[in-house]
């Protein structure tokens, strides 16, 4: 599985106040831990209870065929996920993956696409739950919240498209934190990635295809190790499953790859169709 890396371009999002940022830095990832043990793969990996990984949120994509993605809380009103969960690039520009309507044309610049609006008819965030597909686990408690802004990196060069597949979601309201809803820290360099004994975990609400439409999208995790694999870019690295049987499936896209840094849970990447995206260089199926 591959990971792609870029600094989070949060300048376009609703900025946290100075006090909020101070509190975020003081509290992010604190008091959290990563469970020991290996899953067989993300699809059939080790099941995770949301209380042990409360930074994970399910992203429901509404339409003719409901889709599912995973996201990671990085503040009380921001989530990081994968861009292709929301939009993809065509010859004419970016279009919504729910209805193929044009969002913006491609002007060959590097500015972000910032989209304000009410997205409750197309995308919903479910926090504080072990279950991604609400239709199959409606009785389980969760907090459903809308998205008020989407920030998508605008990359018109097809060669770089995979290396910038992430999105920042601004929530329609601040989340109240609890044992099942908390945010983690963000990494700003790769100094901790390639340490010999370093271990990371990736999370996802991946749908088990054996269950078909009855799948609940159970939150699961896999333990992985980072490896250098690209000579052409420093944005990317690969992961090797320690259980030697790793696979990303529908619902896992956008899921966070996390590790312990300075005794705090820190997100270093997001899953992209078997490719993971990392966050520290400035800058179609839904799964």
Short mmCIF file of C-alpha atoms in Angstrom, two decimals:
data_model
loop_
_atom_site.label_atom_id
_atom_site.label_comp_id
_atom_site.label_asym_id
_atom_site.label_seq_id
_atom_site.Cartn_x
_atom_site.Cartn_y
_atom_site.Cartn_z
CA UNK A 1 0.00 0.00 0.00
CA UNK A 2 1.29 3.48 -0.85
CA UNK A 3 1.24 6.74 1.05
CA UNK A 4 1.42 10.26 -0.41
CA UNK A 5 2.57 13.21 1.65
CA UNK A 6 1.80 16.95 1.75
CA UNK A 7 1.49 19.73 4.32
CA UNK A 8 -2.11 20.42 5.16
CA UNK A 9 -3.18 23.58 3.26
CA UNK A 10 -5.54 24.81 5.97
CA UNK A 11 -5.24 28.51 5.12
CA UNK A 12 -8.51 28.35 3.19
CA UNK A 13 -10.43 26.78 6.07
CA UNK A 14 -12.15 28.69 8.85
CA UNK A 15 -9.14 29.46 10.96
CA UNK A 16 -9.07 28.52 14.57
CA UNK A 17 -8.62 31.44 16.91
CA UNK A 18 -5.26 31.90 18.59
CA UNK A 19 -6.69 30.45 21.78
CA UNK A 20 -8.27 27.51 19.93
CA UNK A 21 -4.97 26.75 18.23
CA UNK A 22 -3.17 26.94 21.55
CA UNK A 23 -5.66 24.51 23.07
CA UNK A 24 -5.38 22.23 20.03
CA UNK A 25 -1.59 22.06 20.36
CA UNK A 26 -1.85 21.43 24.10
CA UNK A 27 -4.46 18.68 23.92
CA UNK A 28 -4.24 16.97 20.51
CA UNK A 29 -3.65 13.23 20.73
CA UNK A 30 -3.06 13.43 24.48
CA UNK A 31 -4.23 10.61 26.70
CA UNK A 32 -4.82 8.39 23.66
CA UNK A 33 -2.97 5.22 22.77
CA UNK A 34 -2.70 2.67 19.98
CA UNK A 35 -3.76 -0.90 20.68
CA UNK A 36 -1.26 -3.71 20.25
CA UNK A 37 -1.95 -6.58 17.89
CA UNK A 38 -2.16 -7.15 14.14
CA UNK A 39 -5.17 -7.52 11.92
CA UNK A 40 -5.01 -9.66 8.80
CA UNK A 41 -5.76 -6.64 6.59
CA UNK A 42 -7.90 -3.53 6.73
CA UNK A 43 -10.79 -5.41 5.13
CA UNK A 44 -10.74 -8.25 7.64
CA UNK A 45 -8.34 -6.64 10.09
CA UNK A 46 -8.67 -6.31 13.80
CA UNK A 47 -11.94 -4.70 14.85
CA UNK A 48 -11.58 -1.39 16.68
CA UNK A 49 -13.96 0.12 19.20
CA UNK A 50 -14.46 3.83 18.70
CA UNK A 51 -13.45 4.50 22.32
CA UNK A 52 -9.97 3.18 21.49
CA UNK A 53 -9.73 5.27 18.28
CA UNK A 54 -12.10 8.24 18.79
CA UNK A 55 -10.47 10.37 16.07
CA UNK A 56 -12.09 8.32 13.30
CA UNK A 57 -15.27 9.48 11.56
CA UNK A 58 -17.37 7.82 8.86
CA UNK A 59 -18.23 9.89 5.78
CA UNK A 60 -21.48 8.85 4.13
CA UNK A 61 -21.77 9.76 0.45
CA UNK A 62 -25.40 9.96 -0.62
CA UNK A 63 -26.62 9.25 -4.14
CA UNK A 64 -28.00 6.50 -6.32
CA UNK A 65 -25.50 4.12 -4.76
CA UNK A 66 -24.47 5.29 -1.32
CA UNK A 67 -20.73 5.42 -0.83
CA UNK A 68 -18.57 5.42 2.27
CA UNK A 69 -15.23 6.95 3.22
CA UNK A 70 -13.27 7.45 6.42
CA UNK A 71 -11.88 10.66 7.92
CA UNK A 72 -9.71 11.81 10.82
CA UNK A 73 -10.52 14.62 13.25
CA UNK A 74 -7.69 17.16 13.41
CA UNK A 75 -9.56 19.87 15.33
CA UNK A 76 -13.01 20.37 16.80
CA UNK A 77 -14.32 21.44 13.38
CA UNK A 78 -11.89 20.01 10.80
CA UNK A 79 -11.54 16.55 9.25
CA UNK A 80 -8.87 15.29 6.85
CA UNK A 81 -9.87 12.74 4.22
CA UNK A 82 -9.28 11.81 0.55
CA UNK A 83 -10.27 14.17 -2.27
CA UNK A 84 -11.62 11.42 -4.52
CA UNK A 85 -14.34 10.75 -1.94
CA UNK A 86 -15.88 14.03 -3.11
CA UNK A 87 -14.57 15.01 -6.55
CA UNK A 88 -12.34 13.86 -9.38
CA UNK A 89 -10.55 15.57 -12.25
CA UNK A 90 -11.77 15.38 -15.86
CA UNK A 91 -10.59 17.14 -19.03
CA UNK A 92 -12.99 20.01 -18.23
CA UNK A 93 -12.08 20.32 -14.56
CA UNK A 94 -13.20 18.89 -11.23
CA UNK A 95 -16.65 17.30 -11.02
CA UNK A 96 -18.64 15.95 -8.09
CA UNK A 97 -18.44 12.20 -7.87
CA UNK A 98 -22.11 12.06 -6.86
CA UNK A 99 -23.58 13.57 -10.04
CA UNK A 100 -20.65 14.42 -12.37
CA UNK A 101 -21.55 18.12 -12.32
CA UNK A 102 -18.68 20.52 -12.98
CA UNK A 103 -17.27 22.27 -9.91
CA UNK A 104 -14.43 24.33 -11.36
CA UNK A 105 -12.46 24.41 -14.55
CA UNK A 106 -8.75 23.75 -14.54
CA UNK A 107 -6.70 26.92 -15.00
CA UNK A 108 -3.27 25.35 -14.48
CA UNK A 109 -2.62 27.10 -11.20
CA UNK A 110 -1.81 25.74 -7.77
CA UNK A 111 -4.54 27.44 -5.73
CA UNK A 112 -6.90 25.33 -3.67
CA UNK A 113 -10.52 24.81 -4.61
CA UNK A 114 -12.63 26.18 -1.75
CA UNK A 115 -16.32 25.34 -1.88
CA UNK A 116 -18.79 26.83 0.62
CA UNK A 117 -22.33 25.54 0.99
CA UNK A 118 -24.73 23.13 2.59
CA UNK A 119 -23.69 19.61 1.60
CA UNK A 120 -26.19 17.74 3.79
CA UNK A 121 -27.93 16.24 0.74
CA UNK A 122 -24.72 14.65 -0.52
CA UNK A 123 -22.28 14.16 2.38
CA UNK A 124 -22.72 13.44 6.08
CA UNK A 125 -20.20 12.95 8.87
CA UNK A 126 -20.85 10.35 11.57
CA UNK A 127 -18.67 10.71 14.67
CA UNK A 128 -18.48 8.59 17.81
CA UNK A 129 -19.47 5.32 16.13
CA UNK A 130 -17.93 1.93 15.29
CA UNK A 131 -20.24 1.62 12.28
CA UNK A 132 -19.92 3.39 8.93
CA UNK A 133 -23.12 2.44 7.12
CA UNK A 134 -25.90 3.98 9.20
CA UNK A 135 -28.66 2.16 7.29
CA UNK A 136 -27.32 -1.11 8.69
CA UNK A 137 -26.67 0.09 12.24
CA UNK A 138 -29.27 2.80 12.82
CA UNK A 139 -29.70 1.86 16.49
CA UNK A 140 -26.06 2.50 17.34
CA UNK A 141 -25.38 5.89 18.92
CA UNK A 142 -23.49 8.49 16.91
CA UNK A 143 -23.23 12.21 16.23
CA UNK A 144 -24.26 13.18 12.69
CA UNK A 145 -22.95 16.51 11.48
CA UNK A 146 -22.87 18.38 8.18
CA UNK A 147 -20.06 19.88 6.11
CA UNK A 148 -20.04 23.65 5.50
CA UNK A 149 -16.85 23.91 3.44
CA UNK A 150 -14.64 21.65 1.32
CA UNK A 151 -11.02 22.50 0.57
CA UNK A 152 -9.52 20.50 -2.32
CA UNK A 153 -5.98 20.89 -3.63
CA UNK A 154 -6.21 22.10 -7.22
CA UNK A 155 -3.69 20.08 -9.19
CA UNK A 156 -4.05 20.17 -12.97
CA UNK A 157 -0.99 18.05 -13.69
CA UNK A 158 -2.17 14.45 -14.04
CA UNK A 159 1.28 13.23 -13.00
CA UNK A 160 0.84 14.85 -9.59
CA UNK A 161 -2.84 14.03 -9.13
CA UNK A 162 -2.33 10.98 -6.94
CA UNK A 163 0.19 12.83 -4.80
CA UNK A 164 -2.36 15.48 -3.80
CA UNK A 165 -5.41 13.35 -3.15
CA UNK A 166 -6.60 14.76 0.13
CA UNK A 167 -9.37 17.08 1.28
CA UNK A 168 -10.00 19.18 4.35
CA UNK A 169 -13.60 19.30 5.56
CA UNK A 170 -14.92 22.13 7.68
CA UNK A 171 -17.84 20.98 9.81
CA UNK A 172 -21.08 22.92 10.11
CA UNK A 173 -20.64 23.13 13.89
CA UNK A 174 -17.99 22.44 16.49
CA UNK A 175 -17.94 18.92 17.87
CA UNK A 176 -18.21 18.37 21.60
CA UNK A 177 -15.47 16.00 22.65
CA UNK A 178 -16.06 12.88 24.69
CA UNK A 179 -14.63 9.38 25.11
CA UNK A 180 -15.78 8.59 21.56
CA UNK A 181 -14.98 11.92 19.84
CA UNK A 182 -11.44 13.37 20.03
CA UNK A 183 -8.90 14.84 17.64
CA UNK A 184 -5.26 13.96 17.01
CA UNK A 185 -2.11 15.89 16.19
CA UNK A 186 -0.76 16.57 12.68
CA UNK A 187 2.80 15.80 11.60
CA UNK A 188 4.99 18.43 9.92
CA UNK A 189 8.09 16.44 8.97
CA UNK A 190 9.10 12.87 8.17
CA UNK A 191 11.77 12.45 10.85
CA UNK A 192 9.76 9.74 12.64
CA UNK A 193 8.62 7.76 9.60
CA UNK A 194 11.54 5.55 8.72
CA UNK A 195 12.90 4.63 12.15
CA UNK A 196 13.78 0.93 12.10
CA UNK A 197 11.27 -0.25 14.67
CA UNK A 198 8.61 2.34 13.91
CA UNK A 199 5.06 1.01 13.75
CA UNK A 200 1.98 2.79 12.43
CA UNK A 201 -1.67 1.88 12.28
CA UNK A 202 -4.14 2.67 9.53
CA UNK A 203 -7.87 2.79 10.16
CA UNK A 204 -10.92 2.47 7.96
CA UNK A 205 -14.64 1.71 7.89
CA UNK A 206 -14.02 -0.67 4.99
CA UNK A 207 -16.99 -2.67 3.78
CA UNK A 208 -16.60 -6.44 3.81
CA UNK A 209 -17.67 -7.55 0.30
CA UNK A 210 -18.70 -10.94 1.67
CA UNK A 211 -21.53 -9.16 3.52
CA UNK A 212 -22.59 -7.19 0.44
CA UNK A 213 -25.30 -4.60 1.08
CA UNK A 214 -25.65 -5.85 4.66
CA UNK A 215 -22.16 -4.74 5.64
CA UNK A 216 -22.08 -2.32 8.55
CA UNK A 217 -18.71 -0.86 7.63
CA UNK A 218 -17.06 -1.90 10.90
CA UNK A 219 -14.10 0.23 12.00
CA UNK A 220 -10.91 -1.86 11.70
CA UNK A 221 -7.18 -1.31 11.75
CA UNK A 222 -3.95 -2.76 10.40
CA UNK A 223 -0.40 -2.40 11.73
CA UNK A 224 2.13 -1.28 9.10
CA UNK A 225 5.71 -0.11 8.66
CA UNK A 226 6.79 2.76 6.38
CA UNK A 227 9.23 2.14 3.53
CA UNK A 228 10.77 4.49 0.96
CA UNK A 229 9.64 3.55 -2.54
CA UNK A 230 9.59 6.62 -4.83
CA UNK A 231 12.67 8.26 -6.31
CA UNK A 232 10.71 10.90 -8.24
CA UNK A 233 9.02 12.53 -5.24
CA UNK A 234 9.51 12.95 -1.51
CA UNK A 235 5.75 13.18 -1.09
CA UNK A 236 5.27 9.43 -1.20
CA UNK A 237 6.24 6.36 0.75
CA UNK A 238 4.96 2.80 0.92
CA UNK A 239 3.68 0.75 3.80
CA UNK A 240 4.31 -2.91 4.46
CA UNK A 241 1.77 -4.85 6.44
CA UNK A 242 3.35 -6.66 9.37
CA UNK A 243 0.76 -9.41 8.95
CA UNK A 244 1.84 -9.77 5.29
CA UNK A 245 -1.74 -9.62 4.01
CA UNK A 246 -2.92 -6.05 3.57
CA UNK A 247 -5.73 -4.65 1.44
CA UNK A 248 -7.73 -1.40 1.33
CA UNK A 249 -11.41 -1.79 0.46
CA UNK A 250 -14.47 0.33 -0.22
CA UNK A 251 -15.01 2.59 2.78
CA UNK A 252 -11.33 2.75 3.79
CA UNK A 253 -10.43 5.74 1.58
CA UNK A 254 -9.45 8.82 3.54
CA UNK A 255 -8.78 6.79 6.66
CA UNK A 256 -5.97 8.03 8.86
CA UNK A 257 -2.53 6.49 9.25
CA UNK A 258 -1.36 7.28 12.76
CA UNK A 259 1.63 6.74 15.00
CA UNK A 260 2.76 7.76 18.46
CA UNK A 261 5.01 10.84 18.37
CA UNK A 262 6.07 12.41 21.68
CA UNK A 263 3.51 10.22 23.44
CA UNK A 264 0.65 11.59 21.35
CA UNK A 265 -1.39 9.97 18.59
CA UNK A 266 -0.43 11.81 15.39
CA UNK A 267 -1.86 11.43 11.90
CA UNK A 268 0.75 11.12 9.12
CA UNK A 269 -1.33 10.03 6.14
CA UNK A 270 -4.66 9.12 4.55
CA UNK A 271 -5.62 6.06 2.53
CA UNK A 272 -6.16 6.49 -1.20
CA UNK A 273 -7.30 3.35 -3.11
CA UNK A 274 -4.46 1.32 -1.71
CA UNK A 275 -2.45 4.53 -1.76
CA UNK A 276 -1.95 6.59 1.37
CA UNK A 277 -1.32 10.31 1.42
CA UNK A 278 1.06 11.94 3.85
CA UNK A 279 0.90 15.54 5.05
CA UNK A 280 4.17 17.37 5.15
CA UNK A 281 5.38 19.05 1.97
CA UNK A 282 3.59 22.29 1.55
CA UNK A 283 1.87 22.36 -0.60
CA UNK A 284 -13.69 5.46 -9.48
CA UNK A 285 -14.97 3.88 -6.99
CA UNK A 286 -15.40 5.47 -3.60
CA UNK A 287 -13.09 3.47 -1.35
#
